[in-house]
Amino acid sequence: DTEVTQTPKHLVMGMTNKKSLKCEQHMGHRAMYWYKQKAKKPPELMFVYSYEKLSINESVPSRFSPECPNSSLLNLHLHALQPEDSALYLCASSLNQGGDYGYTFGSGTRLTVV
Amino acid sequence: QKEVEQNSGPLSVPEGAIASLNCTYSDRGSQSFFWYRQYSGKSPELIMFIYSNGDKEDGRFTAQLNKASQYVSLLIRDSQPSDSATYLCAVTAGKSTFGDGTTLTVKP
């Protein structure tokens, strides 16, 4: 299995809603990432988990809450988002935190906040 | 100065031509260098990686690295319309940093 699976593919939520994005990989990768990508911009790092522990939080607002239940799963809990949070949310994994062998990206969740 | 800079696009080449994509980086401690291809509306896909100075070839793609000049490039030979995408350069020094990307259009 060489894939990173993200669900849902599309999500529309109101500013008062709570929702979660899910990510799963079975490649034995020990680092997992959440990225946010706006149109015509590069991916912007949000969080890094290494060996199931949060190692990097790029000063992301607390309305985004990551969780890594085990080495294969990564969640991103969303609460009280703003319309400017609308973006493509990408999960990625790599063999190690440094990403020395590159990242495998999931297909992303297209999030719209209304 | 941005940590990773790519040549500003968009870049347009005719089918069959060589497309040249360039990237410079500021951290001399960078160890791994990657090129990702991202089709419109899709997620990035790793297409090439290079760790040592010199050239690395994979099919129609050649990655070139010059650590002294802090420069990495991607050449696409015999460009095809299916190569039309945004190409992201990424440099790793503890974590990966992406350039802004160069959008390539290959015209039939």
PDB file of C-alpha atoms in Angstrom:
ATOM      1  CA  ASP A   1       0.000   0.000   0.000  1.00  0.00           C
ATOM      2  CA  THR A   2       1.657   3.213  -1.165  1.00  0.00           C
ATOM      3  CA  GLU A   3      -1.205   5.579  -0.549  1.00  0.00           C
ATOM      4  CA  VAL A   4      -2.281   8.221   1.896  1.00  0.00           C
ATOM      5  CA  THR A   5      -6.064   8.233   2.159  1.00  0.00           C
ATOM      6  CA  GLN A   6      -7.936  11.364   3.180  1.00  0.00           C
ATOM      7  CA  THR A   7     -11.617  11.723   3.983  1.00  0.00           C
ATOM      8  CA  PRO A   8     -13.815  13.474   3.194  1.00  0.00           C
ATOM      9  CA  LYS A   9     -12.783  14.774  -0.227  1.00  0.00           C
ATOM     10  CA  HIS A  10     -15.071  17.782   0.074  1.00  0.00           C
ATOM     11  CA  LEU A  11     -16.490  19.487   3.154  1.00  0.00           C
ATOM     12  CA  VAL A  12     -18.738  22.492   3.553  1.00  0.00           C
ATOM     13  CA  MET A  13     -19.181  23.732   7.095  1.00  0.00           C
ATOM     14  CA  GLY A  14     -20.649  26.688   8.883  1.00  0.00           C
ATOM     15  CA  MET A  15     -18.657  28.875  11.200  1.00  0.00           C
ATOM     16  CA  THR A  16     -20.270  27.308  14.270  1.00  0.00           C
ATOM     17  CA  ASN A  17     -19.828  23.698  13.197  1.00  0.00           C
ATOM     18  CA  LYS A  18     -17.379  21.100  14.466  1.00  0.00           C
ATOM     19  CA  LYS A  19     -15.961  18.695  11.928  1.00  0.00           C
ATOM     20  CA  SER A  20     -12.953  16.418  11.551  1.00  0.00           C
ATOM     21  CA  LEU A  21     -10.651  15.554   8.693  1.00  0.00           C
ATOM     22  CA  LYS A  22      -9.137  12.089   8.614  1.00  0.00           C
ATOM     23  CA  CYS A  23      -5.938  10.719   7.146  1.00  0.00           C
ATOM     24  CA  GLU A  24      -4.620   7.159   7.028  1.00  0.00           C
ATOM     25  CA  GLN A  25      -1.427   5.555   5.747  1.00  0.00           C
ATOM     26  CA  HIS A  26      -0.129   1.992   5.917  1.00  0.00           C
ATOM     27  CA  MET A  27       3.368   2.492   4.562  1.00  0.00           C
ATOM     28  CA  GLY A  28       5.056   2.297   7.955  1.00  0.00           C
ATOM     29  CA  HIS A  29       5.904   5.993   7.777  1.00  0.00           C
ATOM     30  CA  ARG A  30       6.671   7.489  11.163  1.00  0.00           C
ATOM     31  CA  ALA A  31       6.036  11.141  10.354  1.00  0.00           C
ATOM     32  CA  MET A  32       2.708  12.637   9.321  1.00  0.00           C
ATOM     33  CA  TYR A  33       1.860  16.185   8.374  1.00  0.00           C
ATOM     34  CA  TRP A  34      -1.035  18.556   7.845  1.00  0.00           C
ATOM     35  CA  TYR A  35      -0.649  21.208   5.183  1.00  0.00           C
ATOM     36  CA  LYS A  36      -2.991  23.976   4.079  1.00  0.00           C
ATOM     37  CA  GLN A  37      -2.933  25.117   0.473  1.00  0.00           C
ATOM     38  CA  LYS A  38      -4.655  28.139  -0.973  1.00  0.00           C
ATOM     39  CA  ALA A  39      -5.170  28.565  -4.704  1.00  0.00           C
ATOM     40  CA  LYS A  40      -1.974  29.253  -6.652  1.00  0.00           C
ATOM     41  CA  LYS A  41       0.137  29.053  -3.480  1.00  0.00           C
ATOM     42  CA  PRO A  42       2.503  26.351  -2.240  1.00  0.00           C
ATOM     43  CA  PRO A  43       1.491  24.029   0.599  1.00  0.00           C
ATOM     44  CA  GLU A  44       1.843  25.708   3.981  1.00  0.00           C
ATOM     45  CA  LEU A  45       2.919  23.507   6.887  1.00  0.00           C
ATOM     46  CA  MET A  46       0.536  23.385   9.852  1.00  0.00           C
ATOM     47  CA  PHE A  47       1.518  20.428  12.043  1.00  0.00           C
ATOM     48  CA  VAL A  48       4.076  17.625  12.150  1.00  0.00           C
ATOM     49  CA  TYR A  49       3.735  14.404  14.090  1.00  0.00           C
ATOM     50  CA  SER A  50       6.764  12.204  14.582  1.00  0.00           C
ATOM     51  CA  TYR A  51       6.333   8.794  16.182  1.00  0.00           C
ATOM     52  CA  GLU A  52       2.793   9.817  17.148  1.00  0.00           C
ATOM     53  CA  LYS A  53       3.933  12.888  19.048  1.00  0.00           C
ATOM     54  CA  LEU A  54       3.328  16.462  17.971  1.00  0.00           C
ATOM     55  CA  SER A  55       6.731  17.870  17.105  1.00  0.00           C
ATOM     56  CA  ILE A  56       5.924  21.013  15.123  1.00  0.00           C
ATOM     57  CA  ASN A  57       2.999  23.422  15.381  1.00  0.00           C
ATOM     58  CA  GLU A  58       3.516  26.306  12.993  1.00  0.00           C
ATOM     59  CA  SER A  59       1.610  28.762  15.204  1.00  0.00           C
ATOM     60  CA  VAL A  60      -1.709  27.483  13.931  1.00  0.00           C
ATOM     61  CA  PRO A  61      -4.856  29.003  15.522  1.00  0.00           C
ATOM     62  CA  SER A  62      -6.446  26.834  18.186  1.00  0.00           C
ATOM     63  CA  ARG A  63      -9.577  26.374  16.078  1.00  0.00           C
ATOM     64  CA  PHE A  64      -7.486  23.698  14.355  1.00  0.00           C
ATOM     65  CA  SER A  65      -6.701  20.778  16.653  1.00  0.00           C
ATOM     66  CA  PRO A  66      -4.602  17.832  15.437  1.00  0.00           C
ATOM     67  CA  GLU A  67      -4.685  14.334  16.839  1.00  0.00           C
ATOM     68  CA  CYS A  68      -2.630  11.236  16.107  1.00  0.00           C
ATOM     69  CA  PRO A  69      -4.412   8.201  17.600  1.00  0.00           C
ATOM     70  CA  ASN A  70      -1.802   5.745  16.275  1.00  0.00           C
ATOM     71  CA  SER A  71       1.033   5.500  13.789  1.00  0.00           C
ATOM     72  CA  SER A  72      -1.332   5.086  10.838  1.00  0.00           C
ATOM     73  CA  LEU A  73      -3.968   7.700  11.584  1.00  0.00           C
ATOM     74  CA  LEU A  74      -3.993  11.472  11.732  1.00  0.00           C
ATOM     75  CA  ASN A  75      -7.000  13.659  12.397  1.00  0.00           C
ATOM     76  CA  LEU A  76      -7.580  17.380  12.187  1.00  0.00           C
ATOM     77  CA  HIS A  77     -10.458  18.657  14.296  1.00  0.00           C
ATOM     78  CA  LEU A  78     -12.074  21.870  13.147  1.00  0.00           C
ATOM     79  CA  HIS A  79     -14.138  24.232  15.269  1.00  0.00           C
ATOM     80  CA  ALA A  80     -15.404  27.776  14.793  1.00  0.00           C
ATOM     81  CA  LEU A  81     -13.582  28.255  11.518  1.00  0.00           C
ATOM     82  CA  GLN A  82     -13.581  31.461   9.510  1.00  0.00           C
ATOM     83  CA  PRO A  83     -14.297  31.847   5.777  1.00  0.00           C
ATOM     84  CA  GLU A  84     -10.594  32.568   5.204  1.00  0.00           C
ATOM     85  CA  ASP A  85      -9.861  29.037   6.396  1.00  0.00           C
ATOM     86  CA  SER A  86     -11.401  27.735   3.186  1.00  0.00           C
ATOM     87  CA  ALA A  87      -8.606  25.868   1.395  1.00  0.00           C
ATOM     88  CA  LEU A  88      -7.312  22.476   0.320  1.00  0.00           C
ATOM     89  CA  TYR A  89      -6.086  20.564   3.365  1.00  0.00           C
ATOM     90  CA  LEU A  90      -3.405  18.057   2.585  1.00  0.00           C
ATOM     91  CA  CYS A  91      -2.157  15.203   4.692  1.00  0.00           C
ATOM     92  CA  ALA A  92       1.289  13.811   3.967  1.00  0.00           C
ATOM     93  CA  SER A  93       3.546  11.166   5.386  1.00  0.00           C
ATOM     94  CA  SER A  94       7.241  10.405   5.212  1.00  0.00           C
ATOM     95  CA  LEU A  95       9.614   7.756   6.467  1.00  0.00           C
ATOM     96  CA  ASN A  96      11.057  10.172   9.023  1.00  0.00           C
ATOM     97  CA  GLN A  97      10.362  13.688  10.233  1.00  0.00           C
ATOM     98  CA  GLY A  98      13.078  15.219   8.120  1.00  0.00           C
ATOM     99  CA  GLY A  99      11.325  14.019   5.006  1.00  0.00           C
ATOM    100  CA  ASP A 100      14.690  12.912   3.674  1.00  0.00           C
ATOM    101  CA  TYR A 101      13.045  10.565   1.201  1.00  0.00           C
ATOM    102  CA  GLY A 102      10.209  12.864   0.242  1.00  0.00           C
ATOM    103  CA  TYR A 103       6.567  13.033   1.140  1.00  0.00           C
ATOM    104  CA  THR A 104       3.568  11.049  -0.007  1.00  0.00           C
ATOM    105  CA  PHE A 105       0.533  13.309  -0.129  1.00  0.00           C
ATOM    106  CA  GLY A 106      -3.090  12.348   0.180  1.00  0.00           C
ATOM    107  CA  SER A 107      -5.587  13.632  -2.356  1.00  0.00           C
ATOM    108  CA  GLY A 108      -6.699  16.358   0.036  1.00  0.00           C
ATOM    109  CA  THR A 109      -9.917  17.672   1.538  1.00  0.00           C
ATOM    110  CA  ARG A 110     -11.418  20.703  -0.183  1.00  0.00           C
ATOM    111  CA  LEU A 111     -12.870  22.728   2.710  1.00  0.00           C
ATOM    112  CA  THR A 112     -15.340  25.542   2.292  1.00  0.00           C
ATOM    113  CA  VAL A 113     -16.391  27.574   5.333  1.00  0.00           C
ATOM    114  CA  VAL A 114     -19.660  29.462   4.917  1.00  0.00           C
TER     115      VAL A 114
ATOM    116  CA  GLN B   1      15.094  36.472   0.922  1.00  0.00           C
ATOM    117  CA  LYS B   2      12.861  33.436   0.588  1.00  0.00           C
ATOM    118  CA  GLU B   3      14.326  30.137   1.722  1.00  0.00           C
ATOM    119  CA  VAL B   4      13.476  28.456  -1.575  1.00  0.00           C
ATOM    120  CA  GLU B   5      12.991  30.468  -4.745  1.00  0.00           C
ATOM    121  CA  GLN B   6      11.817  29.191  -8.096  1.00  0.00           C
ATOM    122  CA  ASN B   7      11.964  30.912 -11.454  1.00  0.00           C
ATOM    123  CA  SER B   8       8.828  32.943 -11.871  1.00  0.00           C
ATOM    124  CA  GLY B   9       6.385  31.581 -14.347  1.00  0.00           C
ATOM    125  CA  PRO B  10       4.360  30.814 -16.084  1.00  0.00           C
ATOM    126  CA  LEU B  11       6.597  28.874 -18.432  1.00  0.00           C
ATOM    127  CA  SER B  12       5.309  27.869 -21.832  1.00  0.00           C
ATOM    128  CA  VAL B  13       7.090  25.485 -24.196  1.00  0.00           C
ATOM    129  CA  PRO B  14       6.016  23.738 -27.411  1.00  0.00           C
ATOM    130  CA  GLU B  15       5.438  20.005 -27.423  1.00  0.00           C
ATOM    131  CA  GLY B  16       8.686  18.112 -27.863  1.00  0.00           C
ATOM    132  CA  ALA B  17      10.861  20.892 -26.450  1.00  0.00           C
ATOM    133  CA  ILE B  18      12.975  20.837 -23.288  1.00  0.00           C
ATOM    134  CA  ALA B  19      11.442  22.561 -20.279  1.00  0.00           C
ATOM    135  CA  SER B  20      13.895  23.927 -17.715  1.00  0.00           C
ATOM    136  CA  LEU B  21      12.760  24.648 -14.186  1.00  0.00           C
ATOM    137  CA  ASN B  22      15.106  26.283 -11.698  1.00  0.00           C
ATOM    138  CA  CYS B  23      15.289  26.587  -7.938  1.00  0.00           C
ATOM    139  CA  THR B  24      17.706  28.248  -5.513  1.00  0.00           C
ATOM    140  CA  TYR B  25      17.855  27.787  -1.770  1.00  0.00           C
ATOM    141  CA  SER B  26      19.400  29.722   1.081  1.00  0.00           C
ATOM    142  CA  ASP B  27      20.209  27.083   3.732  1.00  0.00           C
ATOM    143  CA  ARG B  28      23.651  25.621   3.040  1.00  0.00           C
ATOM    144  CA  GLY B  29      22.822  22.788   5.454  1.00  0.00           C
ATOM    145  CA  SER B  30      20.116  21.478   3.117  1.00  0.00           C
ATOM    146  CA  GLN B  31      20.601  17.838   2.373  1.00  0.00           C
ATOM    147  CA  SER B  32      17.750  16.560   0.250  1.00  0.00           C
ATOM    148  CA  PHE B  33      16.098  18.114  -2.755  1.00  0.00           C
ATOM    149  CA  PHE B  34      12.799  17.215  -4.363  1.00  0.00           C
ATOM    150  CA  TRP B  35      10.586  18.064  -7.275  1.00  0.00           C
ATOM    151  CA  TYR B  36       6.852  17.628  -6.959  1.00  0.00           C
ATOM    152  CA  ARG B  37       4.328  17.912  -9.754  1.00  0.00           C
ATOM    153  CA  GLN B  38       0.881  19.254  -8.965  1.00  0.00           C
ATOM    154  CA  TYR B  39      -1.922  19.159 -11.495  1.00  0.00           C
ATOM    155  CA  SER B  40      -4.648  21.764 -11.098  1.00  0.00           C
ATOM    156  CA  GLY B  41      -7.019  20.754  -8.306  1.00  0.00           C
ATOM    157  CA  LYS B  42      -4.886  17.759  -7.314  1.00  0.00           C
ATOM    158  CA  SER B  43      -2.325  17.090  -4.618  1.00  0.00           C
ATOM    159  CA  PRO B  44       1.465  17.222  -5.123  1.00  0.00           C
ATOM    160  CA  GLU B  45       3.184  14.093  -6.408  1.00  0.00           C
ATOM    161  CA  LEU B  46       6.865  13.381  -5.881  1.00  0.00           C
ATOM    162  CA  ILE B  47       8.576  12.941  -9.248  1.00  0.00           C
ATOM    163  CA  MET B  48      12.304  13.356  -8.566  1.00  0.00           C
ATOM    164  CA  PHE B  49      14.700  13.548  -5.663  1.00  0.00           C
ATOM    165  CA  ILE B  50      18.427  14.191  -5.581  1.00  0.00           C
ATOM    166  CA  TYR B  51      20.940  14.188  -2.757  1.00  0.00           C
ATOM    167  CA  SER B  52      24.367  14.529  -4.400  1.00  0.00           C
ATOM    168  CA  ASN B  53      25.929  17.056  -6.725  1.00  0.00           C
ATOM    169  CA  GLY B  54      25.481  16.242 -10.368  1.00  0.00           C
ATOM    170  CA  ASP B  55      22.717  14.900 -12.529  1.00  0.00           C
ATOM    171  CA  LYS B  56      20.092  12.279 -11.892  1.00  0.00           C
ATOM    172  CA  GLU B  57      18.018  10.974 -14.759  1.00  0.00           C
ATOM    173  CA  ASP B  58      14.677   9.178 -14.679  1.00  0.00           C
ATOM    174  CA  GLY B  59      13.057   8.739 -18.059  1.00  0.00           C
ATOM    175  CA  ARG B  60      12.398  12.162 -19.563  1.00  0.00           C
ATOM    176  CA  PHE B  61      13.256  13.923 -16.299  1.00  0.00           C
ATOM    177  CA  THR B  62      16.709  15.038 -15.186  1.00  0.00           C
ATOM    178  CA  ALA B  63      17.381  16.683 -11.851  1.00  0.00           C
ATOM    179  CA  GLN B  64      20.585  18.663 -11.447  1.00  0.00           C
ATOM    180  CA  LEU B  65      22.117  19.753  -8.147  1.00  0.00           C
ATOM    181  CA  ASN B  66      24.951  22.184  -7.487  1.00  0.00           C
ATOM    182  CA  LYS B  67      25.417  22.625  -3.739  1.00  0.00           C
ATOM    183  CA  ALA B  68      28.182  25.185  -4.123  1.00  0.00           C
ATOM    184  CA  SER B  69      25.829  27.437  -6.064  1.00  0.00           C
ATOM    185  CA  GLN B  70      22.815  26.360  -3.965  1.00  0.00           C
ATOM    186  CA  TYR B  71      20.966  25.556  -7.126  1.00  0.00           C
ATOM    187  CA  VAL B  72      18.750  22.694  -8.214  1.00  0.00           C
ATOM    188  CA  SER B  73      16.994  22.298 -11.529  1.00  0.00           C
ATOM    189  CA  LEU B  74      14.606  19.991 -13.339  1.00  0.00           C
ATOM    190  CA  LEU B  75      14.811  19.361 -17.051  1.00  0.00           C
ATOM    191  CA  ILE B  76      11.912  17.757 -18.865  1.00  0.00           C
ATOM    192  CA  ARG B  77      12.884  16.434 -22.281  1.00  0.00           C
ATOM    193  CA  ASP B  78      10.400  15.847 -25.099  1.00  0.00           C
ATOM    194  CA  SER B  79       7.772  17.794 -23.179  1.00  0.00           C
ATOM    195  CA  GLN B  80       4.217  16.544 -23.545  1.00  0.00           C
ATOM    196  CA  PRO B  81       0.900  18.347 -22.960  1.00  0.00           C
ATOM    197  CA  SER B  82       0.401  15.967 -20.025  1.00  0.00           C
ATOM    198  CA  ASP B  83       3.432  17.622 -18.361  1.00  0.00           C
ATOM    199  CA  SER B  84       1.409  20.835 -17.999  1.00  0.00           C
ATOM    200  CA  ALA B  85       1.265  21.356 -14.249  1.00  0.00           C
ATOM    201  CA  THR B  86       2.783  23.345 -11.418  1.00  0.00           C
ATOM    202  CA  TYR B  87       6.203  22.089 -10.346  1.00  0.00           C
ATOM    203  CA  LEU B  88       7.194  22.594  -6.726  1.00  0.00           C
ATOM    204  CA  CYS B  89      10.799  22.535  -5.574  1.00  0.00           C
ATOM    205  CA  ALA B  90      11.286  21.352  -1.984  1.00  0.00           C
ATOM    206  CA  VAL B  91      14.440  21.469   0.089  1.00  0.00           C
ATOM    207  CA  THR B  92      14.961  19.560   3.318  1.00  0.00           C
ATOM    208  CA  ALA B  93      17.052  20.629   6.297  1.00  0.00           C
ATOM    209  CA  GLY B  94      15.227  19.060   9.219  1.00  0.00           C
ATOM    210  CA  LYS B  95      11.937  19.827   7.545  1.00  0.00           C
ATOM    211  CA  SER B  96      10.881  20.393   3.971  1.00  0.00           C
ATOM    212  CA  THR B  97      10.445  23.920   2.652  1.00  0.00           C
ATOM    213  CA  PHE B  98       8.593  24.446  -0.603  1.00  0.00           C
ATOM    214  CA  GLY B  99       9.151  27.040  -3.254  1.00  0.00           C
ATOM    215  CA  ASP B 100       6.198  28.927  -4.670  1.00  0.00           C
ATOM    216  CA  GLY B 101       6.089  26.693  -7.728  1.00  0.00           C
ATOM    217  CA  THR B 102       6.448  27.238 -11.454  1.00  0.00           C
ATOM    218  CA  THR B 103       3.477  26.634 -13.712  1.00  0.00           C
ATOM    219  CA  LEU B 104       4.427  24.896 -16.941  1.00  0.00           C
ATOM    220  CA  THR B 105       2.227  24.807 -20.024  1.00  0.00           C
ATOM    221  CA  VAL B 106       3.186  22.543 -22.916  1.00  0.00           C
ATOM    222  CA  LYS B 107       1.432  23.600 -26.106  1.00  0.00           C
ATOM    223  CA  PRO B 108       0.604  20.969 -28.752  1.00  0.00           C
TER     224      PRO B 108
END
